[in-house]
mmCIF file of C-alpha atoms and ligand atoms in Angstrom:
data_model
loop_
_atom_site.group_PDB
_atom_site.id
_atom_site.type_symbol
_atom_site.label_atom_id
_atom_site.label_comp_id
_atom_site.label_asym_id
_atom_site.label_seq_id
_atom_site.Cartn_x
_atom_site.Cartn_y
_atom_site.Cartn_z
ATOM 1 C CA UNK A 1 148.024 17.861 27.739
ATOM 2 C CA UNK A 2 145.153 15.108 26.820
ATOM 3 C CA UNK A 3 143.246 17.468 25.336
ATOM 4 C CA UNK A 4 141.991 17.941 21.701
ATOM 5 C CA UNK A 5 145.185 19.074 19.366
ATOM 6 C CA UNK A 6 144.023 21.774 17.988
ATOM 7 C CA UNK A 7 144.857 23.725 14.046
ATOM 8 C CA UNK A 8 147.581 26.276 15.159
ATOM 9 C CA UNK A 9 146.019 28.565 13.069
ATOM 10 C CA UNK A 10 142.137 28.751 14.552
ATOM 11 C CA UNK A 11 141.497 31.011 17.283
ATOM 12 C CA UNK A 12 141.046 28.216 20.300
ATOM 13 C CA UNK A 13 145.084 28.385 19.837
ATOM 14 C CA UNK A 14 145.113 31.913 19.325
ATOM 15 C CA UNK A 15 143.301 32.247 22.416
ATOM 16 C CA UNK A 16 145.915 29.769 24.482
ATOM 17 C CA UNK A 17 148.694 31.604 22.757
ATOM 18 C CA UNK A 18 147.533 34.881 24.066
ATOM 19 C CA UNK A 19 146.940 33.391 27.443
ATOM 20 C CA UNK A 20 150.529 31.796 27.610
ATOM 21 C CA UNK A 21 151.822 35.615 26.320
ATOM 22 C CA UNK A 22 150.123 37.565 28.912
ATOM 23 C CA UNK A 23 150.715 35.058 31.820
ATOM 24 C CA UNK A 24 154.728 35.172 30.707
ATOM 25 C CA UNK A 25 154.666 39.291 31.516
ATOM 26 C CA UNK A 26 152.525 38.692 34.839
ATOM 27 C CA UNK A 27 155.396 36.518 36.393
ATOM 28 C CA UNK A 28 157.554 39.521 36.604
ATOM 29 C CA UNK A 29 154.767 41.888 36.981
ATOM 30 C CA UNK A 30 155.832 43.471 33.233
ATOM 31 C CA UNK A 31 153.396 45.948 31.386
ATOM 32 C CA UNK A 32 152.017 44.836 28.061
ATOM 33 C CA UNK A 33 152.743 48.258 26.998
ATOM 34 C CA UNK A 34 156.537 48.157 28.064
ATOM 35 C CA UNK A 35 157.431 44.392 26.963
ATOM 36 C CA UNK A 36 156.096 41.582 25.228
ATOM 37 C CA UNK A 37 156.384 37.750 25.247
ATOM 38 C CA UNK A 38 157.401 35.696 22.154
ATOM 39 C CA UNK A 39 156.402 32.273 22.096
ATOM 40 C CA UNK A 40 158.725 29.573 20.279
ATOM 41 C CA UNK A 41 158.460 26.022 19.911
ATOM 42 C CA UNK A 42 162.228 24.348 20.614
ATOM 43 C CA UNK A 43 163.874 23.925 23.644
ATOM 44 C CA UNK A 44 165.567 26.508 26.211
ATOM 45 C CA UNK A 45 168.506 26.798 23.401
ATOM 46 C CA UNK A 46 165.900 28.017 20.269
ATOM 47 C CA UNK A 47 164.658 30.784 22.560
ATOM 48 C CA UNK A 48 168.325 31.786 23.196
ATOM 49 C CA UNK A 49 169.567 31.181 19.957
ATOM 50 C CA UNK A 50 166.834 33.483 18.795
ATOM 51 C CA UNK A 51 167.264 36.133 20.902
ATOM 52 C CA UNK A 52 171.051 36.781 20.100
ATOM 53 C CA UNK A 53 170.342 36.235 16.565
ATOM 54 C CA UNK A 54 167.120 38.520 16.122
ATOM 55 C CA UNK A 55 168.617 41.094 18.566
ATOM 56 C CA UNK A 56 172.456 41.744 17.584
ATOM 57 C CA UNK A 57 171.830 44.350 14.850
ATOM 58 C CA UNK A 58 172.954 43.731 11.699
ATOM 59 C CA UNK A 59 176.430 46.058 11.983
ATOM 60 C CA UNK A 60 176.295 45.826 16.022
ATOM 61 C CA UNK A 61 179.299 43.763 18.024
ATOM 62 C CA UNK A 62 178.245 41.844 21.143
ATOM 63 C CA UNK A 63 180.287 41.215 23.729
ATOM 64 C CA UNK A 64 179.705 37.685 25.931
ATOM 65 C CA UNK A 65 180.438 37.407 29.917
ATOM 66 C CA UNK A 66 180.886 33.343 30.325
ATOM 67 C CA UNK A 67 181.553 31.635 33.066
ATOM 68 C CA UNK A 68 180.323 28.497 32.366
ATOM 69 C CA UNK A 69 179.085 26.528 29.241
ATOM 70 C CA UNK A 70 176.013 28.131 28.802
ATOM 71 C CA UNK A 71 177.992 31.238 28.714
ATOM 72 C CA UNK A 72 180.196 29.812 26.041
ATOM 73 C CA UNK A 73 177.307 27.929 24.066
ATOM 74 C CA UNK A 74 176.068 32.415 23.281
ATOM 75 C CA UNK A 75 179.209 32.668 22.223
ATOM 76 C CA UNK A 76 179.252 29.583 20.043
ATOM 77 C CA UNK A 77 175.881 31.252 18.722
ATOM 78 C CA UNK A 78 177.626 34.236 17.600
ATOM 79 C CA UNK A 79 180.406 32.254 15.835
ATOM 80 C CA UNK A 80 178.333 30.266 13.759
ATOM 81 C CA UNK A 81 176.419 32.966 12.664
ATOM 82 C CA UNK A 82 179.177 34.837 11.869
ATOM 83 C CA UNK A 83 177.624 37.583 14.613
ATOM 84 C CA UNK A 84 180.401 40.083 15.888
ATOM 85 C CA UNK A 85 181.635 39.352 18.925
ATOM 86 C CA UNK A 86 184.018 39.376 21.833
ATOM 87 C CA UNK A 87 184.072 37.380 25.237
ATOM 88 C CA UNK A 88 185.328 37.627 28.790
ATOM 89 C CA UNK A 89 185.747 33.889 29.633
ATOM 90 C CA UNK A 90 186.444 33.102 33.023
ATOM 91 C CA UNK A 91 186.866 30.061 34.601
ATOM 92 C CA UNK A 92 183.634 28.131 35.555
ATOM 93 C CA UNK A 93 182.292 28.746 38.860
ATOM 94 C CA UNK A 94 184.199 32.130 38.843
ATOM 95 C CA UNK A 95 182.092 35.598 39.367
ATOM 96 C CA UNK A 96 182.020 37.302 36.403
ATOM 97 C CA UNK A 97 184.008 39.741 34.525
ATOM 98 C CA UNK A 98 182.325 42.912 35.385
ATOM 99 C CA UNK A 99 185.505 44.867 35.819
ATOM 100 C CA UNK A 100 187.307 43.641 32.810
ATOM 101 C CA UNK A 101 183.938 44.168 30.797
ATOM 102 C CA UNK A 102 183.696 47.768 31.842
ATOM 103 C CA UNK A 103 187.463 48.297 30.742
ATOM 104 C CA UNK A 104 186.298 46.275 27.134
ATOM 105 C CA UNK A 105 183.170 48.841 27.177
ATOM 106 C CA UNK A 106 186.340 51.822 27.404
ATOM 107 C CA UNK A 107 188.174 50.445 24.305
ATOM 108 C CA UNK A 108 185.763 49.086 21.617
ATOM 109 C CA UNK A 109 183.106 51.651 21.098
ATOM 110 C CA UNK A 110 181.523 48.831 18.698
ATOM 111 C CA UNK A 111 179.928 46.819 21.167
ATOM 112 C CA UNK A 112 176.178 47.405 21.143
ATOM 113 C CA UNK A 113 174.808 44.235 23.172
ATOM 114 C CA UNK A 114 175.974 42.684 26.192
ATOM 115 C CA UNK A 115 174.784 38.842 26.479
ATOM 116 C CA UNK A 116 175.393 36.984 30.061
ATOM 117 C CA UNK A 117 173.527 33.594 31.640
ATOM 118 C CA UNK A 118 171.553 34.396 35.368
ATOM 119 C CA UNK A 119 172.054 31.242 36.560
ATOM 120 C CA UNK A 120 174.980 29.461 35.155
ATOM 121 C CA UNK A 121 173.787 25.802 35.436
ATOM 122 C CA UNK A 122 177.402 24.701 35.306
ATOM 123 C CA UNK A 123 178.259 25.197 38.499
ATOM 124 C CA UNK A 124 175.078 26.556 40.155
ATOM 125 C CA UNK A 125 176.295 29.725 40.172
ATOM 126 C CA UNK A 126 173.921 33.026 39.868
ATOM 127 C CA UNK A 127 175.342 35.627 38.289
ATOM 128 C CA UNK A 128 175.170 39.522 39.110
ATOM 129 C CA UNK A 129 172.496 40.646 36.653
ATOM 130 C CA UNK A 130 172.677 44.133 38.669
ATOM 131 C CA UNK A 131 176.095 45.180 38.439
ATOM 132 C CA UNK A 132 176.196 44.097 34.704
ATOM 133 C CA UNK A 133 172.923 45.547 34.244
ATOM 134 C CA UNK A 134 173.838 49.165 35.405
ATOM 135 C CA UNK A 135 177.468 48.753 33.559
ATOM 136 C CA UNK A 136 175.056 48.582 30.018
ATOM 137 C CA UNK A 137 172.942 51.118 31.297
ATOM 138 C CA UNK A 138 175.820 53.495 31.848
ATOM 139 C CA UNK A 139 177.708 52.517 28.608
ATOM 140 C CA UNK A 140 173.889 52.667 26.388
ATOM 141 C CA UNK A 141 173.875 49.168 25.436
ATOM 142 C CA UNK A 142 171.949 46.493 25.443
ATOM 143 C CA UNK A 143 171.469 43.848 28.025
ATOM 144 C CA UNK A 144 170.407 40.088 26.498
ATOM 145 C CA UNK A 145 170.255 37.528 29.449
ATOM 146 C CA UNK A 146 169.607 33.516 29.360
ATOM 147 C CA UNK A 147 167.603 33.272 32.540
ATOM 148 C CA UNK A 148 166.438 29.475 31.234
ATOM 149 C CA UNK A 149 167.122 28.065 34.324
ATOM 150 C CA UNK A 150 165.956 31.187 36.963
ATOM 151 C CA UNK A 151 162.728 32.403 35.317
ATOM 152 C CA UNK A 152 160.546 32.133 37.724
ATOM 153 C CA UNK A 153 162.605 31.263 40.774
ATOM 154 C CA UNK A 154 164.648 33.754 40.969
ATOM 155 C CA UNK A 155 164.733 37.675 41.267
ATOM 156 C CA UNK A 156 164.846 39.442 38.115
ATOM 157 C CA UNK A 157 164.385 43.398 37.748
ATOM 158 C CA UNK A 158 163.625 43.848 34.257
ATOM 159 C CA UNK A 159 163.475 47.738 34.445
ATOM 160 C CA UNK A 160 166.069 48.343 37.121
ATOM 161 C CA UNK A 161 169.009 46.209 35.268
ATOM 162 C CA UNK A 162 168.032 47.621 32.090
ATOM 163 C CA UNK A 163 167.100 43.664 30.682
ATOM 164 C CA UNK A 164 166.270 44.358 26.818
ATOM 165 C CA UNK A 165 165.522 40.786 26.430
ATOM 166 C CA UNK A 166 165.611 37.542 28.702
ATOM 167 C CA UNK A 167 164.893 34.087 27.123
ATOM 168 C CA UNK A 168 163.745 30.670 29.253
ATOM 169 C CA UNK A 169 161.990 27.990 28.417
ATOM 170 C CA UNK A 170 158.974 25.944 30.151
ATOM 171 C CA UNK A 171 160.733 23.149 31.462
ATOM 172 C CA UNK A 172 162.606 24.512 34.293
ATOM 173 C CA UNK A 173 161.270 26.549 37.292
ATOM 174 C CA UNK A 174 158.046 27.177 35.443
ATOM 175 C CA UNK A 175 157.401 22.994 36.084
ATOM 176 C CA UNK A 176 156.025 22.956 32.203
ATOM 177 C CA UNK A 177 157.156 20.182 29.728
ATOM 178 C CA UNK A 178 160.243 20.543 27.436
ATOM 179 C CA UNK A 179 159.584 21.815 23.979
ATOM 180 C CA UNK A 180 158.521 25.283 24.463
ATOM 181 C CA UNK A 181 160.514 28.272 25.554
ATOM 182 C CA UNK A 182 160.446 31.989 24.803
ATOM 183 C CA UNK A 183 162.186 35.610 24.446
ATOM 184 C CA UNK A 184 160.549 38.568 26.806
ATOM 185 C CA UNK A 185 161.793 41.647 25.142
ATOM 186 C CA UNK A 186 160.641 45.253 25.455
ATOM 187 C CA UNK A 187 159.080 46.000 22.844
ATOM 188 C CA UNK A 188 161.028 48.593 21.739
ATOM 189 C CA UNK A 189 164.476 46.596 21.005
ATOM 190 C CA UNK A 190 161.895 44.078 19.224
ATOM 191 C CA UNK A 191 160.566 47.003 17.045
ATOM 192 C CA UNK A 192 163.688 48.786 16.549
ATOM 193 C CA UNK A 193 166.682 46.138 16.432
ATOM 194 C CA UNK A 194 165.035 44.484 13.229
ATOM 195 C CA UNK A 195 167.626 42.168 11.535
ATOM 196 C CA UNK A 196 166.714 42.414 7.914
ATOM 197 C CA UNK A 197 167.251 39.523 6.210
ATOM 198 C CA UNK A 198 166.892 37.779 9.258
ATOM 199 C CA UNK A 199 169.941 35.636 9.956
ATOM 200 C CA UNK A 200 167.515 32.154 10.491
ATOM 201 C CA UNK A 201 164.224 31.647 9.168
ATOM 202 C CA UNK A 202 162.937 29.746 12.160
ATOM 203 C CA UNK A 203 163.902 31.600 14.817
ATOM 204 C CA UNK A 204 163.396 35.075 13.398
ATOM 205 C CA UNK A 205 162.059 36.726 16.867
ATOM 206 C CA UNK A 206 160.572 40.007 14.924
ATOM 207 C CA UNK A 207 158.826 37.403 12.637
ATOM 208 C CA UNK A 208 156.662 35.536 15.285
ATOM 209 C CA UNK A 209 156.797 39.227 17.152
ATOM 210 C CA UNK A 210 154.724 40.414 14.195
ATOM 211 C CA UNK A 211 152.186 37.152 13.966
ATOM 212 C CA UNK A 212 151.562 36.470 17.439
ATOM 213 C CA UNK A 213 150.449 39.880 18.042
ATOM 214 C CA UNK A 214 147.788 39.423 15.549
ATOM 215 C CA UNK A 215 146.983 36.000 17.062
ATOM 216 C CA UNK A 216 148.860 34.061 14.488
ATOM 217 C CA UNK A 217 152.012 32.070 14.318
ATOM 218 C CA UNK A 218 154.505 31.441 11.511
ATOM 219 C CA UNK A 219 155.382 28.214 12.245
ATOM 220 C CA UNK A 220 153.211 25.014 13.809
ATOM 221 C CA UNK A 221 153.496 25.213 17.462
ATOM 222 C CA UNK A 222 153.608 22.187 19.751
ATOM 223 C CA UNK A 223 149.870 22.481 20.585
ATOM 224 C CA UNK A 224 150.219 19.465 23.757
ATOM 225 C CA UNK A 225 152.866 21.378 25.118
ATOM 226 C CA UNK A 226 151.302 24.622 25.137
ATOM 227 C CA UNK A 227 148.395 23.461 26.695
ATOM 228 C CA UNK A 228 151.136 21.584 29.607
ATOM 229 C CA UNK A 229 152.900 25.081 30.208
ATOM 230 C CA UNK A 230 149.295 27.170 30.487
ATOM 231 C CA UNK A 231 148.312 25.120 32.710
ATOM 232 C CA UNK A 232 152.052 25.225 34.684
ATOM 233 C CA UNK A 233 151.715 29.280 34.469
ATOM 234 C CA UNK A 234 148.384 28.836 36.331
ATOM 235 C CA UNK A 235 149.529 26.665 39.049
ATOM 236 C CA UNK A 236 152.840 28.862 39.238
ATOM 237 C CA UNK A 237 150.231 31.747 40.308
ATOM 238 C CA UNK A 238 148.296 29.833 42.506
ATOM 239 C CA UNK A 239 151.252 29.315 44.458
ATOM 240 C CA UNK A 240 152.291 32.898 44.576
ATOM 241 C CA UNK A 241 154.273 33.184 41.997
ATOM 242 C CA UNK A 242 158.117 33.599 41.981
ATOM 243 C CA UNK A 243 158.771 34.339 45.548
ATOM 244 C CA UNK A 244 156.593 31.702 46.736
ATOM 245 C CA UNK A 245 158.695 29.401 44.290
ATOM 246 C CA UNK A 246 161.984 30.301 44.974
ATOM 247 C CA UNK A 247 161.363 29.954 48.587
ATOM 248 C CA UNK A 248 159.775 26.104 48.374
ATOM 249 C CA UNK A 249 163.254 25.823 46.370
ATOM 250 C CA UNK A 250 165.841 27.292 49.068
ATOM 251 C CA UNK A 251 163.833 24.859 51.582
ATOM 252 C CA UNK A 252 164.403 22.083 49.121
ATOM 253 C CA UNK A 253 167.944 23.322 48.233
ATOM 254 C CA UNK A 254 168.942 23.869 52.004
ATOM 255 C CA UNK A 255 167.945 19.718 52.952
ATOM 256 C CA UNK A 256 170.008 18.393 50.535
ATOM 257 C CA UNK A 257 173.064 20.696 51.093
ATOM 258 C CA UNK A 258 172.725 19.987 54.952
ATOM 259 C CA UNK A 259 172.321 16.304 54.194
ATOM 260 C CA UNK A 260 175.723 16.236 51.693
ATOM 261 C CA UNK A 261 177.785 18.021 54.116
ATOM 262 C CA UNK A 262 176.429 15.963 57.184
ATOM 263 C CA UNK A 263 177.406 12.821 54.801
ATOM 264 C CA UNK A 264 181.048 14.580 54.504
ATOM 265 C CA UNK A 265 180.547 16.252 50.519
ATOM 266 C CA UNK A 266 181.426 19.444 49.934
ATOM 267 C CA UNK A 267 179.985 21.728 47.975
ATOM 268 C CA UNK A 268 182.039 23.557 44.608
ATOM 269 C CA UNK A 269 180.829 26.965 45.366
ATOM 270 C CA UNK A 270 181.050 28.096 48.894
ATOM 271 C CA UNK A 271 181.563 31.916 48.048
ATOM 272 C CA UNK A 272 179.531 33.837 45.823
ATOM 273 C CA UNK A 273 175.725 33.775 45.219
ATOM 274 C CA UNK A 274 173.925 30.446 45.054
ATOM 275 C CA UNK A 275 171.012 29.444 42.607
ATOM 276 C CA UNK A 276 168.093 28.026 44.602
ATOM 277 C CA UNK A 277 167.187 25.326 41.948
ATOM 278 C CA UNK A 278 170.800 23.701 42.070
ATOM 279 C CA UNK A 279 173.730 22.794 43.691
ATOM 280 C CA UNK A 280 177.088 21.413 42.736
ATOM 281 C CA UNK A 281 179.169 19.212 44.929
ATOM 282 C CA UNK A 282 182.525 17.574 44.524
ATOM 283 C CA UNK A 283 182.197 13.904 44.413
ATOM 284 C CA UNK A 284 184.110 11.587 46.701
ATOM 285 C CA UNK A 285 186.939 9.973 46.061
ATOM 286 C CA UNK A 286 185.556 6.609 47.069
ATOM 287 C CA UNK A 287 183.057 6.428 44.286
ATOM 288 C CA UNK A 288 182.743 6.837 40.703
ATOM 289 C CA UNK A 289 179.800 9.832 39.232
ATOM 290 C CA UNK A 290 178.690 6.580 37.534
ATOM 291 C CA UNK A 291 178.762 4.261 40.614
ATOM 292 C CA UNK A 292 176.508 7.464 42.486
ATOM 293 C CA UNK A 293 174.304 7.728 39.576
ATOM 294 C CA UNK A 294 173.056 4.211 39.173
ATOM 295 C CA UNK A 295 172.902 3.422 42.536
ATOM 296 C CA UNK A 296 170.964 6.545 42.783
ATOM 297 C CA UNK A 297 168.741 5.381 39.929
ATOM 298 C CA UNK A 298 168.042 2.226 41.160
ATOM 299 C CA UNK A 299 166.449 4.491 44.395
ATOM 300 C CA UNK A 300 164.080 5.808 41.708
ATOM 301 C CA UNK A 301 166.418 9.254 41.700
ATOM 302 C CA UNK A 302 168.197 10.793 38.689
ATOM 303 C CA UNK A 303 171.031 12.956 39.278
ATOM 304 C CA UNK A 304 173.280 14.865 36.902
ATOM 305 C CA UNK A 305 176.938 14.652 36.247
ATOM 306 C CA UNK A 306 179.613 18.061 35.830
ATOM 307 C CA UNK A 307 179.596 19.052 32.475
ATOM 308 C CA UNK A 308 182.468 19.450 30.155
ATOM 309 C CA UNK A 309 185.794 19.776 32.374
ATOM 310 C CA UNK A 310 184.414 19.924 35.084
ATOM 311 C CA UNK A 311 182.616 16.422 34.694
ATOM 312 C CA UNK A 312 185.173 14.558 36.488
ATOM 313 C CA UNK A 313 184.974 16.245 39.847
ATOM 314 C CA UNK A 314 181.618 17.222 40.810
ATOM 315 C CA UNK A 315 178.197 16.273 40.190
ATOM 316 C CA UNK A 316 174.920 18.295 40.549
ATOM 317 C CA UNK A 317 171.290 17.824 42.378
ATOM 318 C CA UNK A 318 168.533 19.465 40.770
ATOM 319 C CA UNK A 319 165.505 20.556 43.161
ATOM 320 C CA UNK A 320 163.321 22.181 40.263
ATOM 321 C CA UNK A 321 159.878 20.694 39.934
ATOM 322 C CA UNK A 322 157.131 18.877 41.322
ATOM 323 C CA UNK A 323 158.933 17.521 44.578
ATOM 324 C CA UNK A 324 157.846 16.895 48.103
ATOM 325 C CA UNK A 325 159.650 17.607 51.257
ATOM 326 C CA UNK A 326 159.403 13.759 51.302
ATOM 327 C CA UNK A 327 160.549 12.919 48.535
ATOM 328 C CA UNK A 328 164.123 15.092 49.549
ATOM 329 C CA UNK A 329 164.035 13.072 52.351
ATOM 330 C CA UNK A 330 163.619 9.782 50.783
ATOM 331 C CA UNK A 331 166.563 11.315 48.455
ATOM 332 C CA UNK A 332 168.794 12.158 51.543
ATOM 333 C CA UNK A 333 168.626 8.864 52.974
ATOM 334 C CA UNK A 334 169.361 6.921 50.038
ATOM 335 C CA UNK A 335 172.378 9.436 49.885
ATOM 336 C CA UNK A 336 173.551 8.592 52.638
ATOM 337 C CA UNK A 337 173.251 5.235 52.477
ATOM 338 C CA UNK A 338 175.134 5.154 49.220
ATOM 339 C CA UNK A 339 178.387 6.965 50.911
ATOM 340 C CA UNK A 340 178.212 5.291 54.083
ATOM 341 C CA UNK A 341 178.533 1.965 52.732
ATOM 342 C CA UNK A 342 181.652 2.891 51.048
HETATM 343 C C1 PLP B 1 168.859 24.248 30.326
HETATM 344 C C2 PLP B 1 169.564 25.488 29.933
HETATM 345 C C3 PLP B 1 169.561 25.962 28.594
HETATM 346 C C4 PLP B 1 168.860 25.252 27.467
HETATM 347 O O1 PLP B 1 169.140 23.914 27.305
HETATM 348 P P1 PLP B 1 168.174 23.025 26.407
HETATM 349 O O2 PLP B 1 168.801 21.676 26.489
HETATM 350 O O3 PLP B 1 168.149 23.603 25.061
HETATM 351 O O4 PLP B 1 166.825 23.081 27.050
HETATM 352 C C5 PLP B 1 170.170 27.177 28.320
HETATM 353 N N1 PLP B 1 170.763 27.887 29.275
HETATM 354 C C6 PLP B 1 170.786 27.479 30.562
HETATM 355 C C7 PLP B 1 171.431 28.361 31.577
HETATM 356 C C8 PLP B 1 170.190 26.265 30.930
HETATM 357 O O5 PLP B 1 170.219 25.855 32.217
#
């Protein structure tokens, strides 16, 4: 990132651009020919907000599966841009409505996208991209999926769940800095689902679909943190890549869930399927989230709280990024020593 900013419009940034594009399809192993990569500058919200509003057609109705506030934050998308839309809300931390979505698919012929979150970062939840991805496939429509906090962790079958577009960001499992996230779409719903006029101006996907093909870019990128998540892309394959990664997490995930139920926490989701990069635990009575988190801080950890309603009763652990197995047990003890003292 200490290297030479560079004129987002000469061809040493074309060149990392193209780099950053190509390496994007290789983490899933997706054709050039098939799919492409769309770079934005913004965080893990642009890339989403720029999917569902590049990729809804202009007379098309999507219909949102939330369980959780990301879930809720696509539908929020569609309401303020006045997008079509309908939503199966269920309560955080629930499994999805798959059933209730097929029986939506029966009744409103209008639907023609289908937007869900991988892994809900609510709760820690991942959600069944397969069984929503062959509902679309069976019903013909398309599948738009925030995966901003399981690209590149976690399992994700572009062709067999029929994924027209998935948007993350470089901050998360790919170990990059925040400020840069992107859309990978096939190319044909890029080519064919053109929104014309496009509903936003800076986050018009077909737009920078257009430019970066040729190398270009509409907008000025954040050159620094381009350079951080080209360099994050290479180490990510050095490593081997997404299994590789989301085993190093489940290691890391499977300490610090020993270590909270040894201590006497519990976790909030004991059925279902479990994101390796977090995990969500009811916090004890005998403390406060803000008692945990500062004492935690002061042991040179920083630890998230529940979000929304939700923020009373548990807080979440985080094992994304460059940690060592030392450095989860440093965080176990000081755990421990937090609780027991209570
Ligand atoms: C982090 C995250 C986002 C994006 O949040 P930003 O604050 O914009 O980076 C979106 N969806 C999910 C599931 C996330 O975990």
């Amino acid at each position: 990132m200490l290297k030479p900013d560079i004129c987002h419009r000469e061809t040493e940034f074309a060149q990392l651009q193209n780099v950053i594009r190509k390496e994007l399809l290789d983490v899933y192993g997706l054709s050039q020919n098939s799919y492409a990569a769309v770079a934005l500058t913004g965080s893990g919200t642009a890339s989403v907000e720029a999917m569902i509003t590049s990729l809804v057609p202009i007379n098309g109705k999507l219909l949102v599966l939330a369980n959780g506030v990301y879930g809720e934050r696509i539908k929020k998308i569609a309401e303020n841009y006045n997008i079509a839309h309908s939503v199966i809300k269920k309560e955080w931390g629930e499994e999805l409505g798959v059933v209730e979505a097929e029986q939506f698919l029966q009744k409103d012929n209008k639907i023609t996208t289908v937007a869900v979150v991988h892994h809900e970062t609510t709760t820690g939840r991942l959600n069944d991209l397969s069984s929503v991805g062959t509902l679309c496939q069976d019903y013909g429509k398309a599948l738009l999926v925030d995966a901003v906090s399981s690209f590149g962790a976690e399992e994700i079958r572009f062709d067999r769940w029929g994924i027209s577009a998935c948007a993350a960001s470089s901050n998360k499992c790919l170990h990059g800095v925040a400020g840069a996230s992107f859309v990978l779409a096939s190319r044909s719903s890029l080519e064919s689902q053109h929104v014309e006029p496009a509903r936003s101006v800076y986050l018009d996907l077909s737009e920078y679909y257009r430019q970066q093909e040729k190398g270009a870019s509409p907008f000025t990128h954040a050159v620094q943190v381009f350079y951080g998540l080209a360099e994050a892309l290479a180490e990510f394959k050095e490593i081997g890549g997404w299994t590789a990664r989301k085993r190093e997490y489940e290691n890391r995930a499977s300490m610090i869930r020993q270590n909270a139920q040894q201590t006497g926490i519990s976790q909030y989701l004991t059925t279902g399927a479990l994101a390796c990069s977090l995990t969500s635990f009811y916090l004890p009575k005998s403390i406060s989230y803000n008692e945990l988190h500062d004492n935690l801080r002061r042991a040179g950890f920083v630890i998230y709280a529940g979000q929304g309603k939700i923020s009373k009763k548990i807080f979440r652990i985080a094992n994304m990024g460059a940690i060592t197995k030392e450095d989860i047990e440093r965080f176990n003890f000081a755990l421990r020593g937090i609780l027991c003292k209570q």
